[in-house]
Short mmCIF file of C-alpha atoms in Angstrom, two decimals:
data_model
loop_
_atom_site.label_atom_id
_atom_site.label_comp_id
_atom_site.label_asym_id
_atom_site.label_seq_id
_atom_site.Cartn_x
_atom_site.Cartn_y
_atom_site.Cartn_z
CA MET Y 14 50.02 -118.22 -34.40
CA ASP Y 15 51.67 -119.27 -30.86
CA PRO Y 16 49.80 -117.14 -28.45
CA ARG Y 17 52.87 -117.07 -27.01
CA ALA Y 18 54.80 -115.71 -29.93
CA SER Y 19 52.07 -113.00 -30.32
CA PHE Y 20 52.57 -111.90 -27.17
CA SER Y 21 56.31 -111.67 -27.45
CA ILE Y 22 55.51 -109.45 -30.76
CA LEU Y 23 53.47 -106.91 -28.89
CA MET Y 24 55.98 -106.57 -25.92
CA LEU Y 25 58.63 -105.94 -28.24
CA LEU Y 26 56.50 -103.42 -30.22
CA VAL Y 27 55.48 -101.44 -26.54
CA ARG Y 28 59.52 -101.35 -25.50
CA PHE Y 29 59.97 -100.03 -29.12
CA SER Y 30 57.82 -96.94 -28.96
CA GLN Y 31 58.93 -96.40 -25.48
CA ALA Y 32 62.52 -95.84 -26.77
CA PHE Y 33 60.75 -92.85 -28.68
CA ILE Y 34 59.35 -90.89 -25.50
CA LEU Y 35 60.83 -88.08 -24.29
CA PRO Y 36 62.33 -87.64 -20.86
CA GLY Y 37 59.50 -86.82 -18.73
CA GLN Y 38 56.98 -88.35 -20.95
CA LYS Y 39 54.58 -91.15 -20.45
CA LEU Y 40 53.27 -93.56 -22.96
CA ALA Y 41 49.65 -92.30 -22.07
CA ASP Y 42 50.65 -89.13 -23.25
CA THR Y 43 51.83 -90.23 -26.58
CA LEU Y 44 48.59 -91.54 -27.26
CA VAL Y 45 46.29 -88.41 -26.69
CA SER Y 46 45.37 -86.24 -29.47
CA GLU Y 47 43.13 -83.28 -30.04
CA PRO Y 48 40.06 -83.45 -31.84
CA GLU Y 49 40.39 -81.55 -35.32
CA ASN Y 50 37.95 -79.14 -34.59
CA VAL Y 51 37.11 -78.50 -30.84
CA ASP Y 52 33.75 -76.47 -30.23
CA ILE Y 53 34.98 -74.33 -27.50
CA THR Y 54 31.92 -72.85 -26.70
CA THR Y 55 30.68 -76.19 -25.85
CA LYS Y 56 33.55 -77.55 -23.91
CA ILE Y 57 33.97 -74.35 -22.06
CA LEU Y 58 30.35 -74.14 -21.00
CA GLU Y 59 29.96 -77.94 -19.82
CA THR Y 60 33.67 -77.65 -18.45
CA ASN Y 61 32.63 -74.41 -16.11
CA ASN Y 62 29.10 -76.01 -14.96
CA GLY Y 63 29.03 -75.96 -11.32
CA SER Y 64 32.44 -73.83 -11.06
CA ALA Y 65 33.04 -71.93 -7.89
CA GLU Y 66 33.97 -68.78 -9.50
CA ILE Y 67 31.31 -66.19 -10.59
CA LEU Y 68 31.71 -66.06 -14.47
CA LEU Y 69 30.59 -63.27 -16.76
CA GLU Y 70 30.22 -64.20 -20.53
CA GLY Y 71 30.84 -67.92 -19.34
CA ASP Y 72 34.61 -67.73 -19.04
CA LEU Y 73 35.29 -64.47 -17.46
CA VAL Y 74 36.18 -64.04 -13.73
CA PHE Y 75 33.98 -61.28 -12.05
CA PRO Y 76 36.28 -58.38 -11.52
CA LYS Y 77 37.36 -58.18 -8.12
CA THR Y 78 40.11 -55.49 -8.98
CA ARG Y 79 41.04 -53.56 -12.03
CA ASN Y 80 39.85 -54.87 -15.75
CA ALA Y 81 40.88 -53.78 -19.02
CA LEU Y 82 37.43 -52.26 -19.66
CA TYR Y 83 37.51 -50.28 -16.75
CA CYS Y 84 41.04 -48.73 -16.23
CA LEU Y 85 43.04 -45.93 -15.99
CA ASN Y 86 46.37 -45.00 -17.19
CA ASN Y 87 46.67 -48.38 -19.23
CA ASN Y 88 47.60 -50.08 -15.87
CA CYS Y 89 45.60 -53.52 -16.76
CA PHE Y 90 48.05 -54.35 -20.09
CA TRP Y 91 51.11 -55.83 -20.29
CA LYS Y 92 54.21 -53.50 -20.28
CA LYS Y 93 56.72 -53.29 -22.89
CA ASN Y 94 60.34 -53.67 -22.32
CA ALA Y 95 63.32 -51.67 -23.88
CA ASN Y 96 63.51 -54.10 -26.79
CA ASN Y 97 59.64 -53.27 -27.46
CA ILE Y 98 58.35 -57.13 -26.73
CA VAL Y 99 55.53 -57.22 -24.24
CA GLU Y 100 56.72 -59.94 -21.63
CA VAL Y 101 53.88 -61.71 -20.00
CA PRO Y 102 55.65 -63.75 -17.04
CA TYR Y 103 53.65 -67.08 -16.04
CA ILE Y 104 53.92 -70.45 -14.09
CA VAL Y 105 52.40 -73.58 -15.11
CA SER Y 106 51.12 -76.34 -12.36
CA SER Y 107 52.69 -79.54 -11.87
CA GLU Y 108 49.45 -81.40 -12.13
CA TYR Y 109 49.57 -81.10 -16.09
CA THR Y 110 51.25 -83.67 -18.24
CA TYR Y 111 53.92 -83.71 -20.60
CA TYR Y 112 51.49 -83.53 -23.20
CA GLU Y 113 49.21 -80.95 -21.74
CA LYS Y 114 52.13 -78.70 -21.11
CA SER Y 115 53.35 -79.11 -24.64
CA THR Y 116 49.92 -78.01 -25.82
CA ILE Y 117 50.16 -74.97 -23.48
CA GLN Y 118 53.32 -74.20 -24.72
CA SER Y 119 52.54 -74.40 -28.44
CA ALA Y 120 49.80 -71.75 -27.68
CA MET Y 121 51.82 -69.23 -26.19
CA THR Y 122 54.38 -69.70 -29.27
CA SER Y 123 51.19 -68.79 -31.73
CA PHE Y 124 51.45 -65.52 -30.01
CA ALA Y 125 55.50 -65.01 -30.19
CA SER Y 126 55.46 -66.17 -33.73
CA LYS Y 127 52.65 -63.29 -34.83
CA THR Y 128 53.03 -60.66 -32.16
CA CYS Y 129 55.32 -58.70 -29.62
CA ILE Y 130 53.41 -60.66 -27.02
CA ARG Y 131 56.12 -62.98 -24.93
CA PHE Y 132 55.28 -65.35 -22.22
CA VAL Y 133 58.07 -65.88 -20.14
CA PRO Y 134 58.65 -68.20 -17.27
CA ARG Y 135 58.74 -66.31 -14.18
CA SER Y 136 61.32 -65.74 -12.05
CA SER Y 137 60.70 -62.77 -9.50
CA GLN Y 138 58.27 -60.68 -11.30
CA ILE Y 139 55.64 -59.23 -9.40
CA ASP Y 140 52.66 -59.29 -11.76
CA TYR Y 141 52.38 -62.60 -13.44
CA ILE Y 142 49.99 -65.46 -14.90
CA SER Y 143 49.15 -68.62 -13.09
CA ILE Y 144 48.02 -71.49 -14.96
CA GLU Y 145 46.47 -73.76 -12.65
CA ASN Y 146 44.51 -77.19 -13.18
CA LEU Y 147 40.94 -75.84 -11.65
CA ASP Y 148 37.60 -76.10 -11.90
CA GLY Y 149 36.83 -74.79 -15.21
CA CYS Y 150 38.40 -72.83 -18.36
CA TYR Y 151 38.29 -69.00 -17.25
CA SER Y 152 40.59 -66.01 -16.74
CA SER Y 153 40.74 -62.43 -15.93
CA LEU Y 154 40.51 -59.78 -18.20
CA GLY Y 155 43.78 -57.84 -18.97
CA ARG Y 156 46.52 -57.83 -16.32
CA THR Y 157 45.13 -57.52 -12.65
CA GLY Y 158 48.28 -57.35 -10.94
CA GLY Y 159 50.24 -59.98 -8.84
CA LYS Y 160 49.12 -63.58 -9.29
CA GLN Y 161 46.75 -63.82 -12.08
CA VAL Y 162 45.22 -67.24 -12.38
CA VAL Y 163 44.34 -68.68 -15.72
CA SER Y 164 42.05 -71.92 -15.44
CA LEU Y 165 42.52 -74.70 -17.70
CA LYS Y 166 40.97 -77.79 -16.32
CA ARG Y 167 42.44 -81.17 -17.33
CA GLY Y 168 40.11 -83.24 -19.54
CA GLY Y 169 38.07 -80.08 -20.84
CA CYS Y 170 40.48 -76.95 -21.34
CA VAL Y 171 43.76 -78.19 -22.51
CA TYR Y 172 43.06 -77.74 -26.03
CA HIS Y 173 45.08 -75.17 -28.29
CA GLY Y 174 42.64 -72.85 -29.21
CA ILE Y 175 40.77 -72.81 -25.96
CA VAL Y 176 44.18 -72.07 -24.31
CA GLU Y 177 45.02 -69.15 -26.79
CA HIS Y 178 41.49 -68.08 -25.95
CA GLU Y 179 41.83 -67.72 -22.34
CA LEU Y 180 45.47 -66.48 -22.82
CA ASN Y 181 43.48 -63.69 -24.82
CA HIS Y 182 41.41 -62.70 -22.31
CA ALA Y 183 44.39 -62.22 -20.05
CA LEU Y 184 45.80 -60.09 -22.57
CA GLY Y 185 42.43 -57.56 -22.65
CA PHE Y 186 40.37 -59.10 -25.07
CA TYR Y 187 36.66 -59.47 -24.62
CA HIS Y 188 34.34 -62.01 -26.60
CA GLU Y 189 33.85 -60.70 -30.26
CA HIS Y 190 30.11 -61.22 -29.73
CA THR Y 191 29.65 -58.36 -27.10
CA ARG Y 192 31.77 -55.70 -28.89
CA SER Y 193 29.97 -52.59 -28.92
CA ASP Y 194 28.92 -52.56 -32.47
CA ARG Y 195 27.90 -56.17 -32.66
CA ASP Y 196 24.28 -55.45 -33.66
CA GLN Y 197 25.23 -54.23 -37.28
CA TYR Y 198 26.91 -58.06 -37.55
CA VAL Y 199 24.75 -60.57 -35.43
CA ARG Y 200 21.48 -61.15 -34.18
CA ILE Y 201 21.26 -61.96 -30.85
CA ASN Y 202 18.00 -64.68 -30.57
CA TRP Y 203 16.84 -63.72 -27.14
CA GLN Y 204 13.84 -65.65 -27.41
CA ASN Y 205 16.32 -69.10 -27.50
CA ILE Y 206 18.14 -67.76 -24.21
CA SER Y 207 17.03 -68.37 -20.78
CA PRO Y 208 16.47 -64.86 -19.02
CA ASP Y 209 19.00 -65.78 -16.11
CA MET Y 210 21.76 -66.32 -19.00
CA ALA Y 211 20.82 -62.99 -21.18
CA TYR Y 212 23.60 -61.10 -19.41
CA ASN Y 213 26.26 -62.94 -21.08
CA PHE Y 214 25.06 -61.18 -24.82
CA GLN Y 215 25.18 -57.74 -22.99
CA LYS Y 216 26.91 -55.26 -25.34
CA GLN Y 217 29.96 -53.75 -23.93
CA ASN Y 218 32.06 -50.69 -24.11
CA THR Y 219 35.07 -52.22 -26.19
CA ASN Y 220 37.72 -50.63 -27.81
CA ASN Y 221 37.35 -52.00 -31.31
CA GLN Y 222 40.39 -50.23 -32.47
CA ASN Y 223 39.13 -49.82 -36.11
CA THR Y 224 39.13 -53.39 -36.85
CA PRO Y 225 36.24 -55.24 -38.69
CA TYR Y 226 33.95 -57.25 -37.23
CA ASP Y 227 35.51 -60.79 -36.99
CA TYR Y 228 33.06 -64.00 -37.26
CA GLY Y 229 36.23 -65.75 -37.62
CA SER Y 230 37.83 -64.75 -34.45
CA VAL Y 231 38.93 -67.44 -31.92
CA MET Y 232 37.03 -64.85 -29.02
CA HIS Y 233 33.80 -65.72 -30.88
CA TYR Y 234 31.46 -67.89 -29.33
CA GLY Y 235 29.55 -70.45 -31.23
CA ASN Y 236 25.68 -69.72 -32.67
CA THR Y 237 24.15 -71.93 -29.87
CA ALA Y 238 26.26 -70.73 -27.06
CA PHE Y 239 23.92 -70.57 -23.75
CA ALA Y 240 20.83 -71.97 -25.88
CA THR Y 241 17.65 -72.96 -23.71
CA GLN Y 242 17.46 -76.27 -25.81
CA TYR Y 243 20.19 -78.13 -27.54
CA GLY Y 244 20.65 -76.89 -31.12
CA LEU Y 245 18.74 -73.64 -30.85
CA GLU Y 246 20.60 -70.60 -32.60
CA THR Y 247 21.04 -67.61 -30.20
CA ILE Y 248 23.62 -65.66 -32.46
CA THR Y 249 22.68 -65.32 -36.19
CA PRO Y 250 25.26 -63.58 -38.57
CA ILE Y 251 24.24 -61.17 -40.67
CA PRO Y 252 23.20 -60.25 -43.44
CA ASP Y 253 24.51 -64.20 -44.23
CA ALA Y 254 23.40 -66.46 -41.70
CA SER Y 255 25.03 -69.18 -43.29
CA VAL Y 256 28.69 -67.37 -42.42
CA GLN Y 257 30.78 -69.65 -39.70
CA ILE Y 258 31.69 -68.12 -36.43
CA GLY Y 259 33.16 -69.68 -33.28
CA GLN Y 260 36.42 -71.10 -34.79
CA ARG Y 261 38.62 -72.36 -32.30
CA GLN Y 262 41.73 -73.77 -34.54
CA GLU Y 263 43.98 -70.61 -34.24
CA LEU Y 264 44.33 -66.88 -33.61
CA SER Y 265 42.89 -64.92 -36.73
CA ASN Y 266 44.34 -62.40 -38.96
CA ILE Y 267 42.23 -59.71 -37.26
CA ASP Y 268 42.73 -61.07 -33.43
CA ILE Y 269 46.57 -60.76 -34.48
CA LEU Y 270 46.07 -57.41 -35.64
CA ARG Y 271 44.42 -56.26 -32.75
CA ILE Y 272 46.78 -57.72 -30.44
CA ASN Y 273 49.66 -55.85 -32.55
CA LYS Y 274 47.65 -52.80 -32.39
CA LEU Y 275 46.75 -52.65 -29.01
CA TYR Y 276 50.30 -53.21 -27.84
CA GLY Y 277 51.97 -50.95 -30.48
CA CYS Y 278 53.97 -54.07 -32.16
#
């Protein structure tokens, strides 16, 4: 075929595809696809390597004020309105692309479709979440008051499961593998963890709400988190070591149950 004819056909296809791009969306955005199975543990820890924040368990901002573990009168949780809906005001940085904003919105919609949590655009609320393109994937634990940053770094954090994970921290939920009764369900292989990283596996005084341990929680890290060498197992399910942990596709049924129990949905 004549090269000039080939070029004309190519340009025609490009123009045709552009006709289906939504306003404000760039062609490059439509070519981005999320991997089917994002390893959130690896993604978060790699992205957070070198972050200026002091982070606990890989992605929890060291508490500077109140947090959901040490809080009086439940002031660290978001409040219900007269319609029994828990509204969490938010703003999103303009640095994100159309596709990235859509991914963030999709994760928020998952909460709305299964719980009484509603992430709503901020108007004049004093307490709100600010989703920003900073130096990692991290959040505070629970409602801290005022502007509360959830960092979702472009290129490493803007995946459906990771967004859900960080938003769930902002609602007040800790990691599953550090809950108070975890030793009945997982073995921590301390010999495979660097001593300066061991604090990431300390048990927490969590409110488990009489719900079962959830290997499939979006809040459970993978079995090689914080390993001293690539591939070494740091978390082993018991009694069945073959049980999969650390999925990052969607809030699990028990994740949803816990949100609904904590917030009285």
